[in-house]
mmCIF file of C-alpha atoms in Angstrom:
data_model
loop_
_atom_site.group_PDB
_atom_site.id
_atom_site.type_symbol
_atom_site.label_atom_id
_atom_site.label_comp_id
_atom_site.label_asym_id
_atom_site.label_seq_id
_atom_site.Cartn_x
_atom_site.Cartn_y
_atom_site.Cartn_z
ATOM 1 C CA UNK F 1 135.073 80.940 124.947
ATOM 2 C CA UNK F 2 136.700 83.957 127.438
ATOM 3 C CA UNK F 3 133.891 86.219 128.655
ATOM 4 C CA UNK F 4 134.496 89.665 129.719
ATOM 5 C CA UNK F 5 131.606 91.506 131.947
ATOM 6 C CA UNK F 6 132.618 95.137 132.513
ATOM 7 C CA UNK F 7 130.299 96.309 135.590
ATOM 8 C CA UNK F 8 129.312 100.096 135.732
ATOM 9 C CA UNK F 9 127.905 100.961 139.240
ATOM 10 C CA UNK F 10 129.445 103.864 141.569
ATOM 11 C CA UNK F 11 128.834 102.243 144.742
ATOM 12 C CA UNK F 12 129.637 98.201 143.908
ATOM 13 C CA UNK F 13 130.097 96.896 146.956
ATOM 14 C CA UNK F 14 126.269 98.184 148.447
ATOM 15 C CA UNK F 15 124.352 96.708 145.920
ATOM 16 C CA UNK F 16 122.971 93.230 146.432
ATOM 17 C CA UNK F 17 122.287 92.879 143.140
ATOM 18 C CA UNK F 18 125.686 92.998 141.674
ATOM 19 C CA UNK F 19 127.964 91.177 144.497
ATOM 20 C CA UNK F 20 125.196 88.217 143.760
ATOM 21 C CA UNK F 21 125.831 87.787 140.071
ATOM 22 C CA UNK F 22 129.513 88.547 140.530
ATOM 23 C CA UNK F 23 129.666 85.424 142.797
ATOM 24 C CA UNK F 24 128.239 83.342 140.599
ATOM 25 C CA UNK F 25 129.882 84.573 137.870
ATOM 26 C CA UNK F 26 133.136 84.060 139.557
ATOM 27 C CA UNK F 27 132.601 80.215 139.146
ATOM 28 C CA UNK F 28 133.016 80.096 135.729
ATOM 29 C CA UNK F 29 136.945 79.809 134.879
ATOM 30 C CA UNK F 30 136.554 81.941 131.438
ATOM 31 C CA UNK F 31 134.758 84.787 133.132
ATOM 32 C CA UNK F 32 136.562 87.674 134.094
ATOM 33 C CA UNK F 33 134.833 90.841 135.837
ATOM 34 C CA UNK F 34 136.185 94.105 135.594
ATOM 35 C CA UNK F 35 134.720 97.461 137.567
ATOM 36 C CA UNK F 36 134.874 100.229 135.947
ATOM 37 C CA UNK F 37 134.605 102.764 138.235
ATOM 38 C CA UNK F 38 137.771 101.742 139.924
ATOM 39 C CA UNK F 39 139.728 101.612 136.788
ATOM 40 C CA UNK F 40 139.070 105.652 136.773
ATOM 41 C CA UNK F 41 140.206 106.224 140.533
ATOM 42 C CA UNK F 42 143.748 106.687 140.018
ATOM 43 C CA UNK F 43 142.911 109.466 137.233
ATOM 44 C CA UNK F 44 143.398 108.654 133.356
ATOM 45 C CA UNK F 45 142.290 105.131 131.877
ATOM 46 C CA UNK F 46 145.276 103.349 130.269
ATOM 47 C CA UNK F 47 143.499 102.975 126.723
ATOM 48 C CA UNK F 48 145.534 101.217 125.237
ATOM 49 C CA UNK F 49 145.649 98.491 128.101
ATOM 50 C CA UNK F 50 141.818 98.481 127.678
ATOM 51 C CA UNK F 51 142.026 97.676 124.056
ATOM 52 C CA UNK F 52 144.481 94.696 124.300
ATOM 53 C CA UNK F 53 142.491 93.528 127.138
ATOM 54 C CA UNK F 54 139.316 93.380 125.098
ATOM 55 C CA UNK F 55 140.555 92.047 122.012
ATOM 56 C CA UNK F 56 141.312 88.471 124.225
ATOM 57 C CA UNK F 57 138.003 87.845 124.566
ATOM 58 C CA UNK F 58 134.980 86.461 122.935
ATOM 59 C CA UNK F 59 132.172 87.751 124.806
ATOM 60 C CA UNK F 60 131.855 91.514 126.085
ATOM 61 C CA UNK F 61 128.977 92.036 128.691
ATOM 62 C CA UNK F 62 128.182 95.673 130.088
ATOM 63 C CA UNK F 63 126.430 95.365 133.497
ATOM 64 C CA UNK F 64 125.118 97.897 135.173
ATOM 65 C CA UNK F 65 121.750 99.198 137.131
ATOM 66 C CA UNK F 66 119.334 101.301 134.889
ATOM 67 C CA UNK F 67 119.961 105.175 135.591
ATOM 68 C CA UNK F 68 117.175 107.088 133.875
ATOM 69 C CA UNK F 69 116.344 104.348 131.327
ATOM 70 C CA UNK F 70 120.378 104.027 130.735
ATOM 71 C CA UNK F 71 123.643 103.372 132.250
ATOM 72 C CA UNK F 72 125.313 104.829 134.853
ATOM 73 C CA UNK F 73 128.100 107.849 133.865
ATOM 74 C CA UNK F 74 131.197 105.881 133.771
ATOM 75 C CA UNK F 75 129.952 103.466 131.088
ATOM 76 C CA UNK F 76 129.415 106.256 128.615
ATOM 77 C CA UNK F 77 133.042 107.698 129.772
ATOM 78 C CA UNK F 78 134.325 104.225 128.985
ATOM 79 C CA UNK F 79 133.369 103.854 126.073
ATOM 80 C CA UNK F 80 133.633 107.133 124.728
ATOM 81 C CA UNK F 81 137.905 106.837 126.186
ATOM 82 C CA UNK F 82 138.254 103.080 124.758
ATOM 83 C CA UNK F 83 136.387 103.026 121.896
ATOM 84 C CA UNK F 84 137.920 105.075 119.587
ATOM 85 C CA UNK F 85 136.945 105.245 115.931
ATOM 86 C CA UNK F 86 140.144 103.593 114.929
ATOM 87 C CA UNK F 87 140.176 100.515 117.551
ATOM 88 C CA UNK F 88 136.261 100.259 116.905
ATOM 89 C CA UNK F 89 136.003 101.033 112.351
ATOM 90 C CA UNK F 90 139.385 101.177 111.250
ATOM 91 C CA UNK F 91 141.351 98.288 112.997
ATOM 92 C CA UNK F 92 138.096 96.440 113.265
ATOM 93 C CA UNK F 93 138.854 94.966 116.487
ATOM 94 C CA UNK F 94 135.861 94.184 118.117
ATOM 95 C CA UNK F 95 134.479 92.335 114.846
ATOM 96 C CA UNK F 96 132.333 89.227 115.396
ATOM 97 C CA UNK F 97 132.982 89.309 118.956
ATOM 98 C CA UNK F 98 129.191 89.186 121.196
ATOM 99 C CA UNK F 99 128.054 91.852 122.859
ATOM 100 C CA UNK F 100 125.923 91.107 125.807
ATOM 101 C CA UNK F 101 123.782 94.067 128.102
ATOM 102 C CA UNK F 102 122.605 92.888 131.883
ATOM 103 C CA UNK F 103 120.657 95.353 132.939
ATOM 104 C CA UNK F 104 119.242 95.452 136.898
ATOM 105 C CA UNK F 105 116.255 97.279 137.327
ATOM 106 C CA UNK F 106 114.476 98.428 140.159
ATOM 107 C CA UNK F 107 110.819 99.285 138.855
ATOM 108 C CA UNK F 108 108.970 96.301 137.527
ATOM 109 C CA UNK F 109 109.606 94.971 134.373
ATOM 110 C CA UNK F 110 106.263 94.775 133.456
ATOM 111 C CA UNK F 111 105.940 98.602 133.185
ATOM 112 C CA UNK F 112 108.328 98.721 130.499
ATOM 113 C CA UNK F 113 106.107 98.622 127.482
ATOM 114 C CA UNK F 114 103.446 100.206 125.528
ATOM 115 C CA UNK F 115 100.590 101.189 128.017
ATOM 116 C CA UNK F 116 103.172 100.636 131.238
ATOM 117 C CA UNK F 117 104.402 103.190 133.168
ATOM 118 C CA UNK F 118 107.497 103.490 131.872
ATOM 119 C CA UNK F 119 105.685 103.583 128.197
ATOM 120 C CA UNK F 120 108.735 102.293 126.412
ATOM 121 C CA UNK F 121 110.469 98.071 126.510
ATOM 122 C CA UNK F 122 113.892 97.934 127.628
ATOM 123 C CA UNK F 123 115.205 96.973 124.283
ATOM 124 C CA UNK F 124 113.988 100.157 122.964
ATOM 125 C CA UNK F 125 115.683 101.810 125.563
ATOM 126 C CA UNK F 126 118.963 99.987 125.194
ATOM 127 C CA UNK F 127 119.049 100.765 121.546
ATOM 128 C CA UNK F 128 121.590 102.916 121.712
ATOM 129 C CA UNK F 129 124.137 99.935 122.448
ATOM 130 C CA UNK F 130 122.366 97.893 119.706
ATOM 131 C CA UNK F 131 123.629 100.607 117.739
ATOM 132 C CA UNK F 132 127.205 100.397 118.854
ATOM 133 C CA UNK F 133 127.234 96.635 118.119
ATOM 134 C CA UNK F 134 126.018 97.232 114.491
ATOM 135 C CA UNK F 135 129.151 99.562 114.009
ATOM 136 C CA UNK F 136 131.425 97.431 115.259
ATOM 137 C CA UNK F 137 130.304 94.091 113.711
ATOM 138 C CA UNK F 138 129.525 92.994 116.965
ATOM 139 C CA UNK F 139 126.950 90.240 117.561
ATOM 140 C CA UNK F 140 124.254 91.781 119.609
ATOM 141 C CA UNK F 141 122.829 89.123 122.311
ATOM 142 C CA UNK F 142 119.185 89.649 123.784
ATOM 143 C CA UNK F 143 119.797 91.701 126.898
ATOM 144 C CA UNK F 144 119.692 89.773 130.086
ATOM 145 C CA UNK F 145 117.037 92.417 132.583
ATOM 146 C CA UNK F 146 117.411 91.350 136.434
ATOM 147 C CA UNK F 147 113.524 92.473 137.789
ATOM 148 C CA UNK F 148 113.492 94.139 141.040
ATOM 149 C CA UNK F 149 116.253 91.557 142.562
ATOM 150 C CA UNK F 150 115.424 92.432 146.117
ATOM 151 C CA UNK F 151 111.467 90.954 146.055
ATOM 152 C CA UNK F 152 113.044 87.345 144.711
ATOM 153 C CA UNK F 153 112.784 84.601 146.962
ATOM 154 C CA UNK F 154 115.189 82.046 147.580
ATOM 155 C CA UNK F 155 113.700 79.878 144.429
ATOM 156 C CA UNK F 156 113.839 82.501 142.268
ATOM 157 C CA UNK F 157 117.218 83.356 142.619
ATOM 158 C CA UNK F 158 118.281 80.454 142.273
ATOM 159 C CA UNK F 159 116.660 79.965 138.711
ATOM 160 C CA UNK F 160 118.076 83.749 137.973
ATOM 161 C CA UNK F 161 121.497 82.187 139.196
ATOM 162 C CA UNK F 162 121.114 79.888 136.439
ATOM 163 C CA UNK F 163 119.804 81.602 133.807
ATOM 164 C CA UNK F 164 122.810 84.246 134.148
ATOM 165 C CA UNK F 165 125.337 81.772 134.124
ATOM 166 C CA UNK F 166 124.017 80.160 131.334
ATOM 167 C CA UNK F 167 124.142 83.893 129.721
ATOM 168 C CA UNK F 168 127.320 84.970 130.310
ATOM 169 C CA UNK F 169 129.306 81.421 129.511
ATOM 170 C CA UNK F 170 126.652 79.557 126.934
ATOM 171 C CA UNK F 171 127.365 79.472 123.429
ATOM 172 C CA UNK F 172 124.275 81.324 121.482
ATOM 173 C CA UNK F 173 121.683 81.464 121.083
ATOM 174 C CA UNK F 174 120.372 79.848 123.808
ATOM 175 C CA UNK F 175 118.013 77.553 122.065
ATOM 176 C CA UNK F 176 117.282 73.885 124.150
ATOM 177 C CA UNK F 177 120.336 72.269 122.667
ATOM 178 C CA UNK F 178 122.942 74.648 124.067
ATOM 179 C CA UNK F 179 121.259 75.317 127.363
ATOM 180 C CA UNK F 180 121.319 70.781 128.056
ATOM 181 C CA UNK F 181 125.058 71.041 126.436
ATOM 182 C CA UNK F 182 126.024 73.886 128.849
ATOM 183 C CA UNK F 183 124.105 72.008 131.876
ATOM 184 C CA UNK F 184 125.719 68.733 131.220
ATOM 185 C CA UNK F 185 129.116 70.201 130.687
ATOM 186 C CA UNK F 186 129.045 71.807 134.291
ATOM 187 C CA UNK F 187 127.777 68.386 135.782
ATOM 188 C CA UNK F 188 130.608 66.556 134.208
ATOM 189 C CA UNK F 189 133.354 69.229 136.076
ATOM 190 C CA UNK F 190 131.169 68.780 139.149
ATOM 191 C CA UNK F 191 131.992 65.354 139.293
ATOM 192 C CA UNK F 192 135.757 66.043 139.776
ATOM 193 C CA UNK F 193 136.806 65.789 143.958
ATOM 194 C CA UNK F 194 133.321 64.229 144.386
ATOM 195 C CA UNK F 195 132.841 61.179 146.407
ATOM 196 C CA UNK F 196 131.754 57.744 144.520
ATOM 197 C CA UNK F 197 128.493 58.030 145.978
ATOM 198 C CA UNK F 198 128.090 61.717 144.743
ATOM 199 C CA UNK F 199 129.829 60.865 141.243
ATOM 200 C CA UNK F 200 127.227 58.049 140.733
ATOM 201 C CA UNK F 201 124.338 60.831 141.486
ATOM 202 C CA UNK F 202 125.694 62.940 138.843
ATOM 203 C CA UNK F 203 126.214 60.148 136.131
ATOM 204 C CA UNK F 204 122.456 59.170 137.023
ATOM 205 C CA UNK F 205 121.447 63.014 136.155
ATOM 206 C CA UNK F 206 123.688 63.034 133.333
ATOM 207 C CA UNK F 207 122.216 60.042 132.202
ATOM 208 C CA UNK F 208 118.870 61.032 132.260
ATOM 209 C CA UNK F 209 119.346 64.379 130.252
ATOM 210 C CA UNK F 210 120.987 62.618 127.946
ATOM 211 C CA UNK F 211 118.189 60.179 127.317
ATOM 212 C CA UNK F 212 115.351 62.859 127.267
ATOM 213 C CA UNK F 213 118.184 64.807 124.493
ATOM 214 C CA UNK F 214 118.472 61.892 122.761
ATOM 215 C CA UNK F 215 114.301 61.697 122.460
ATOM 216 C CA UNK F 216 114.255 65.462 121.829
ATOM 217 C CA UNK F 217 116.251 64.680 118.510
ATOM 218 C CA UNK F 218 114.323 61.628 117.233
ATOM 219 C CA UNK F 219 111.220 64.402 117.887
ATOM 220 C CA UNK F 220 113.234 66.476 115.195
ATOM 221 C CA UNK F 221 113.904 63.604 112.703
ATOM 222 C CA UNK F 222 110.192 62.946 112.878
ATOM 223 C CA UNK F 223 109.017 66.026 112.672
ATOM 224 C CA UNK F 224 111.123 66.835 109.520
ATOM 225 C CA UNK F 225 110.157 64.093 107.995
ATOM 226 C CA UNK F 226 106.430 64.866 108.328
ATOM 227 C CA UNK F 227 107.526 68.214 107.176
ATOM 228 C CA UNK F 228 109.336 67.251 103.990
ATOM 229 C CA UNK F 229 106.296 64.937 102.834
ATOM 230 C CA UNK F 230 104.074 68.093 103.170
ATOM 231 C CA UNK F 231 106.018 69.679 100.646
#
């Protein structure tokens, strides 16, 4: 699966947020980032370039900060250059591909709902690209919301590290199966260059997922069978 995350920020290379999940993300071989903004510098967008570019991929991510509970300018721009009726309804070239929104924010998540300060979720907010998806007979992935990035400590980012990876190069949804397939799949390349003693670490992890997946799935068989003599 090729993964596309197109990143809509005007000032990139300032934002702590963004240079940490583009590091990251730049460990995964089938994840390519692409800044917008800088695609516009030298005047008109080649559209046509954009569209064969995002046909070759699987996965479409739009990253960006939260600008008055949406995305910055040159998203909209993009997609109102790229997306034109006949690559998008006509040509149908964007069907069944996922569409993925990682949104940084820099109030509190917490404040996004009913009774918060912000009064409405971020999903509500981000409807508008739910929308889009629906059109194009995209698959619409839960959006990935990065809360207040600065106040993490070390710990914490390294779980959001995680999680982000797992969101941007998982298969979907990310129910426990795919998240231990994903995990083991990255321990297995880790092993490659590693010394004996730090291969035989790694099997010993492997190993142990693999036991506690293989004890996950005799939970299933179990529990279907209790399930099936109910009815």
């Amino acid at each position: 699966m090729k993964t596309l995350i197109l990143i809509s920020h005007p000032q990139l290379a300032d934002s702590a947020t963004q240079q940490f999940l583009k590091t990251a993300g730049n460990s995964q071989p089938d994840v390519t980032f692409q800044h917008i903004d800088e695609r516009y510098q030298n005047g008109n967008l080649d559209v046509k370039h954009e569209q064969q570019q995002l046909s070759k991929y699987d996965r479409i991510v739009f990253q960006f900060p939260m600008y008055w509970y949406s995305s910055p300018a040159s998203l909209k721009q993009y997609m109102d250059d790229v997306f034109t009726r006949k690559f998008v309804v006509a040509d149908h070239l964007l069907r069944n591909k996922e569409l993925g929104i990682v949104a940084t924010l820099g109030d509190a998540e917490a404040e996004f709902q009913a009774g918060g300060s912000e009064h409405f979720t971020i999903s509500e907010l981000l409807r508008p690209f739910e929308a889009f998806a629906n059109k194009a007979g995209m698959i619409y992935l839960k959006p990935f919301v990065v809360n207040q990035f600065g106040y993490l400590d070390e710990p914490q980012k390294e779980t959001l590290l995680i999680a982000y990876l797992q969101y941007i190069s998982a298969p979907m949804p990310l129910n426990l199966d795919n998240r231990e397939a994903w995990l083991l799949s990255r321990l297995k390349k880790l092993k490659q260059g590693k010394s004996a003693a730090d291969q035989e670490k790694l099997d010993l992890i492997i190993g142990v997922i693999g036991a506690q997946q293989d004890q996950i799935d005799d939970l299933k068989v179990n529990v279907k069978m209790i399930r099936d003599q109910e009815e």
